[in-house]
Amino acid sequence: MAPILDIQNLYKNYGTTEILKDINVSIEPGDFLVLVGPSGCGKSTLLNCIAGLEPISGGAIHIGGHDMTSVSPKDRDIAMVFQSYALYPTMSVAKNITFGMKVRGIDQKTQTAKLEQVARQLQIEALLNRKPGQLSGGQRQRVAMGRALVRDPKLFLFDEPLSNLDAKLRVEMRTEIKELHQRLGASMVYVTHDQIEAMTLATKIVVMKGGVIQQIGTPAEIYKRPANLFVADFMGNPAMNLIPARTRTAGAGTEIEIDNKGGAPIILRDPHTSNLPPDVILGIRPEDIAEPGFRAAQSAQEAECLVDMVEPAGADTFVLTHLGGKQVTARLHSETEAQPGQRQKLAFDLNKVSYFAPDNGQRLN
Amino acid sequence: MTDVTHSAARTQSRTGQIVLRWLLYVILCLFAVYYLMPLFVMVTTSLKSLEEIRTGSLVALPREITFDAWKTAWSGACTGIQCDGVRPFFWNSVLIAVPGVLISTLLGALNGYVVAQWRFRGANIIFALMLFGCFIPFQVVLLPMARVLGLMGIAGTIPGLIFVHVVYGLGFTTLFFRNYYVTIPAELTKAAKVDGAGFLRIFWSIFLPLSLPIIVVTVIWQFTQIWNDFLFGVSFSQAGTQPITVALNNIVNSTTGVKEYNVDMAAAIIAALPTLLVYVVAGKYFIRGLTAGSVKG
């Protein structure tokens, strides 16, 4: 199938400042693409470019197989949900939802039918005569979604739609958006700075930094095989441990030596990876450091570390230690007896580690 | 013992507060009297007969209330050789002020909408130049304006005066609307664009309905400016198109013989009434509109 959205070599400049550099993304119908990155990485600008609200400085945007590069927003067959919801303050909920149809000159009967359908779908029938000012944050969010849904577009665009909601509501609406996506099978592009939102919603994630795409992949790929140090650090909570280490070739595999605070260096063996440079940064997720005998993988290798701090978090207990001069977090089971200031045996699962070059931060394995 | 001292101190400070409060009221009353005095004198004088004005005190209440002076001021007082009172000039002012206010407000709203929501290259420079227009003294534009009005063929006419006031008011009206619209999130325009609305549709359906407070502010401001204007009125009018401010001056300055203070006062009050009325009717929106934007609605 042809991609529903295809962005080719897109550049965006404001004066002499490059905001977006050589962006290439394409998604298939039904995909849920999440653009994620820290503030100022250009993700919202990219979304505005897709919508046609910002002109682009180079490249092309195709939507549904048509070249939309210089087409105005209203003719791109898109609908957009904004961070501030952008509901028209003087219009009732019903008028907000039907405004687009009214502008397009769609007949009254169709308008009413579509309004009813969307209102039922989002359970906002009771709110139709209210003004946006009389709605709660969650209700406004729903109305904004209704305004997008009623257009039945080829592509939905979401610009951080959940960041103005409180934590609990955010999780609820996240689930609802995901359910909506599954039920409609619609194609969506979603901007967020929240990596958990990205992981839970996306079928495809684009991680951006400074206007450059760092990695494109499924949530699992991004999580397990981050392309560079930035992605490794940005995605996942708590973040991936990034530990400076020295390597030696040992047979078909590699021997890894890590400085250990208050003890002899730890030696770990990775039988699967070879040809690493002598100095690397070892990336290991907190859940791949466990307590021996509890949730630790068969092949995990044990080492004794000094515990700096213990943070119980209900289901898990996070244990902080120092390796290679960096703070390292291990995700242990909740009944662990690890105590601050004592030495604790930890099991490192080397099957899932990543190696990065210290100089340019690129992935090595 | 300490308790007693404490309560004594408290009573003392309470008495101090009451004294201060009363002192404040007295001062405020004095100021109020000071400001109301001229109005009082005007109203009472306009209700007295000439005879009583000559013999009585300036601040005394009228012994006998008569509306003769008002009648004369409205339809009989002489401005130079013409003796029709201020009535024709009052209507001239209405004919100048109403279209002048409406046009300058509408154009200001459009300008503000463009400068605040449709950013284009040089938008800030254009806005700065319009702002600069607010600070150009009236006298500076008199001669060039006379020339322009002459070229346009509307010198000495009411449309000419409307034109002058619209041009001179644009700086202020644009400033008001721009500052109001700049607080409206740009996402609103974006959402409407995605919905398919164009430039005028967005202005008409989304921005204008939001603008009541600032429209009221602008209308009051412009109406007061245009109604009270004297310099443009006297410079760019001719017999028959003079606004009421010019007529008032002529009545007061061109009387021969006995000065009819009661007629002068009545004419002055008539000239001032419309601006008072506008403020009383729309005043509460004025305060709201001035503070709008500083607080998020």
XYZ file of C-alpha atoms in Angstrom, chain B:
297
model
C -1.097 43.699 84.058
C 0.434 42.983 80.653
C -3.024 42.082 79.388
C -4.349 45.461 80.322
C -1.473 47.277 78.614
C -2.025 45.162 75.512
C -5.706 45.863 75.253
C -5.097 49.528 75.961
C -2.575 49.618 73.123
C -5.079 47.841 70.907
C -7.848 50.329 71.704
C -5.452 53.155 71.050
C -4.461 51.778 67.654
C -8.116 51.138 66.790
C -8.994 54.777 67.586
C -6.017 55.822 65.482
C -7.359 53.829 62.561
C -10.804 55.354 62.823
C -9.355 58.861 62.891
C -7.226 58.085 59.859
C -10.230 56.628 58.043
C -12.304 59.761 58.695
C -9.454 62.004 57.661
C -9.330 60.079 54.415
C -13.060 60.532 53.840
C -12.818 64.256 54.518
C -9.992 64.667 52.020
C -11.862 62.606 49.409
C -14.993 64.718 49.938
C -13.014 67.914 49.516
C -11.625 66.673 46.228
C -15.068 65.580 45.085
C -16.473 69.041 45.852
C -13.520 70.638 44.061
C -14.193 68.601 40.933
C -17.975 68.918 41.052
C -17.980 72.675 41.655
C -17.643 73.755 37.986
C -20.429 71.374 36.945
C -22.609 72.682 39.760
C -22.018 76.266 38.719
C -22.715 75.437 35.091
C -25.971 73.636 35.805
C -27.295 76.244 38.252
C -26.258 79.164 36.071
C -27.944 77.633 33.039
C -31.196 77.423 35.008
C -31.139 81.049 36.155
C -32.414 84.107 34.401
C -29.938 86.775 33.293
C -31.359 89.128 35.885
C -30.694 86.682 38.680
C -27.159 85.974 37.442
C -26.360 89.680 37.540
C -27.673 90.186 41.043
C -27.100 86.837 42.754
C -24.037 84.939 43.848
C -22.194 82.536 41.532
C -22.714 79.504 43.755
C -26.257 80.224 44.886
C -29.097 77.931 43.888
C -31.531 79.453 41.367
C -34.481 81.188 43.064
C -36.640 80.481 40.068
C -35.832 77.642 37.654
C -36.184 78.570 34.011
C -35.324 76.572 30.899
C -35.289 79.614 28.636
C -31.519 79.599 28.383
C -31.571 75.948 27.245
C -34.157 76.738 24.571
C -32.098 79.663 23.333
C -28.892 77.652 23.349
C -30.499 74.801 21.421
C -32.288 76.771 18.732
C -31.864 80.526 19.079
C -28.374 81.551 20.101
C -26.310 83.413 17.555
C -23.073 82.053 16.136
C -21.858 85.038 14.247
C -24.614 86.115 11.872
C -26.612 82.881 12.066
C -29.035 82.541 14.995
C -30.193 78.875 14.982
C -28.595 77.837 18.273
C -26.331 74.798 18.510
C -28.887 72.382 16.990
C -27.530 72.217 13.402
C -23.989 71.921 14.708
C -24.996 69.202 17.135
C -26.250 67.136 14.195
C -23.077 67.940 12.258
C -21.102 66.482 15.134
C -23.302 63.395 15.178
C -22.837 62.981 11.429
C -19.083 63.272 11.861
C -18.671 61.244 15.050
C -20.875 58.216 14.338
C -19.381 57.188 10.970
C -15.926 58.273 12.172
C -16.160 56.031 15.221
C -17.597 53.064 13.319
C -15.102 53.178 10.452
C -12.030 53.741 12.598
C -13.099 50.984 15.007
C -13.719 48.473 12.250
C -10.455 49.291 10.466
C -8.591 49.204 13.775
C -10.040 45.775 14.506
C -8.945 44.487 11.095
C -5.478 46.041 11.457
C -5.042 44.655 14.948
C -6.179 41.224 13.791
C -3.641 41.214 10.976
C -0.752 42.532 13.050
C -1.445 40.188 15.970
C -2.547 36.990 14.256
C -1.295 36.988 10.669
C 2.359 37.656 11.187
C 4.058 38.771 8.017
C 7.488 40.115 7.230
C 7.703 43.653 8.559
C 4.551 43.382 10.692
C 6.372 44.808 13.685
C 7.734 47.745 11.716
C 4.296 48.598 10.364
C 2.813 48.376 13.837
C 5.588 50.585 15.231
C 4.919 53.161 12.529
C 1.188 53.152 13.326
C 2.007 53.597 17.002
C 4.203 56.515 16.055
C 1.127 58.012 14.410
C -0.493 58.250 17.848
C 2.168 60.656 19.000
C 2.235 63.065 16.081
C 0.895 66.402 17.349
C -2.285 67.601 15.638
C -0.690 70.842 14.505
C 1.934 69.016 12.429
C -0.632 67.372 10.179
C -2.836 70.429 9.621
C -1.229 71.745 6.442
C -0.514 68.419 4.713
C -4.004 67.271 5.618
C -5.561 70.419 4.149
C -3.679 69.743 0.928
C -4.760 66.075 0.831
C -8.401 66.980 1.505
C -8.208 69.542 -1.287
C -6.781 66.983 -3.716
C -9.486 64.509 -2.757
C -12.140 67.163 -3.304
C -13.635 66.774 0.158
C -12.224 69.898 1.802
C -14.712 71.626 4.104
C -17.209 68.763 3.917
C -18.436 66.338 6.549
C -16.913 63.314 4.729
C -13.645 65.230 4.804
C -13.825 65.579 8.583
C -14.765 61.902 8.925
C -11.713 61.029 6.840
C -9.426 63.150 9.028
C -10.709 61.542 12.216
C -10.503 58.016 10.824
C -6.912 58.514 9.743
C -5.924 60.131 13.003
C -7.752 57.499 15.068
C -6.321 54.462 13.301
C -3.129 54.452 15.345
C -5.051 54.201 18.597
C -7.709 51.771 17.448
C -5.085 49.491 15.918
C -3.093 49.603 19.147
C -6.159 48.685 21.230
C -7.206 45.765 19.059
C -3.678 44.520 18.477
C -2.991 44.358 22.211
C -6.268 42.555 22.753
C -5.835 40.035 19.939
C -2.237 39.306 20.818
C -3.469 37.603 24.003
C -5.644 35.202 21.984
C -3.691 31.996 21.367
C -2.450 31.576 17.810
C -3.733 28.008 17.912
C -7.258 29.378 17.545
C -6.405 30.774 14.121
C -4.612 27.568 13.218
C -7.598 25.440 14.218
C -9.895 27.607 12.116
C -7.512 27.365 9.156
C -7.519 23.586 9.382
C -11.308 23.767 9.613
C -11.234 25.550 6.294
C -12.016 29.120 7.295
C -10.309 31.978 5.478
C -8.990 35.356 6.573
C -12.314 37.210 6.775
C -14.296 34.218 8.007
C -11.956 33.770 10.970
C -12.157 37.485 11.740
C -15.925 37.616 11.473
C -16.888 34.314 13.159
C -14.203 33.932 15.787
C -12.429 37.203 16.577
C -15.217 39.780 16.366
C -17.559 37.880 18.732
C -14.702 37.811 21.248
C -14.081 41.530 20.994
C -16.992 43.203 22.818
C -14.903 44.613 25.705
C -12.284 46.118 23.435
C -14.893 47.399 20.977
C -16.506 49.303 23.856
C -13.170 50.767 24.908
C -12.394 51.821 21.365
C -15.832 53.296 20.782
C -15.685 55.363 23.976
C -12.186 56.527 23.202
C -12.885 57.427 19.603
C -16.241 59.014 20.314
C -14.738 61.225 23.006
C -11.834 62.180 20.745
C -13.939 62.996 17.719
C -16.794 64.693 19.569
C -14.463 66.872 21.629
C -12.141 67.733 18.754
C -11.854 71.438 18.097
C -8.714 71.973 16.030
C -9.629 69.731 13.081
C -13.218 70.918 13.311
C -12.236 74.565 13.048
C -9.544 73.997 10.410
C -11.292 71.684 7.961
C -14.894 72.877 8.091
C -16.803 75.725 6.510
C -20.124 77.375 7.290
C -22.697 74.610 7.546
C -20.320 71.739 8.360
C -18.898 73.003 11.629
C -19.056 70.625 14.593
C -20.605 71.644 17.907
C -17.275 72.482 19.564
C -16.675 75.206 16.987
C -20.243 76.485 17.355
C -19.855 76.638 21.128
C -16.770 78.764 20.721
C -18.592 81.059 18.309
C -21.580 81.471 20.624
C -19.415 82.344 23.581
C -17.034 84.613 21.688
C -19.293 86.365 19.213
C -22.008 87.728 21.486
C -22.306 91.452 21.505
C -23.565 93.476 24.411
C -24.500 91.618 27.574
C -22.841 88.231 28.020
C -25.578 85.605 28.312
C -23.824 83.336 30.754
C -26.873 81.118 31.197
C -27.059 80.443 27.453
C -23.308 79.806 27.270
C -23.502 77.338 30.129
C -26.508 75.532 28.644
C -24.774 75.269 25.252
C -21.627 73.916 26.908
C -23.620 71.284 28.763
C -25.425 70.271 25.575
C -22.052 69.936 23.853
C -20.728 67.736 26.652
C -23.792 65.518 27.147
C -23.191 62.872 24.446
C -19.731 61.932 25.720
C -21.105 61.757 29.261
C -23.935 59.548 28.052
C -21.605 57.184 26.181
C -19.469 56.808 29.256
C -22.422 56.190 31.582
C -23.951 53.585 29.245
C -20.754 51.727 28.408
C -18.560 52.666 31.347
C -18.540 49.337 33.097
C -17.287 47.665 29.906
C -14.648 50.359 29.647
C -12.973 49.332 32.904
C -13.356 45.650 32.006
C -11.936 46.198 28.568
C -8.951 48.172 29.815
C -7.974 45.373 32.167
C -8.845 42.587 29.718
C -5.807 40.785 28.459
C -3.851 41.411 31.628
C -5.834 38.626 33.271
C -6.395 35.380 31.452
C -10.114 34.892 30.849
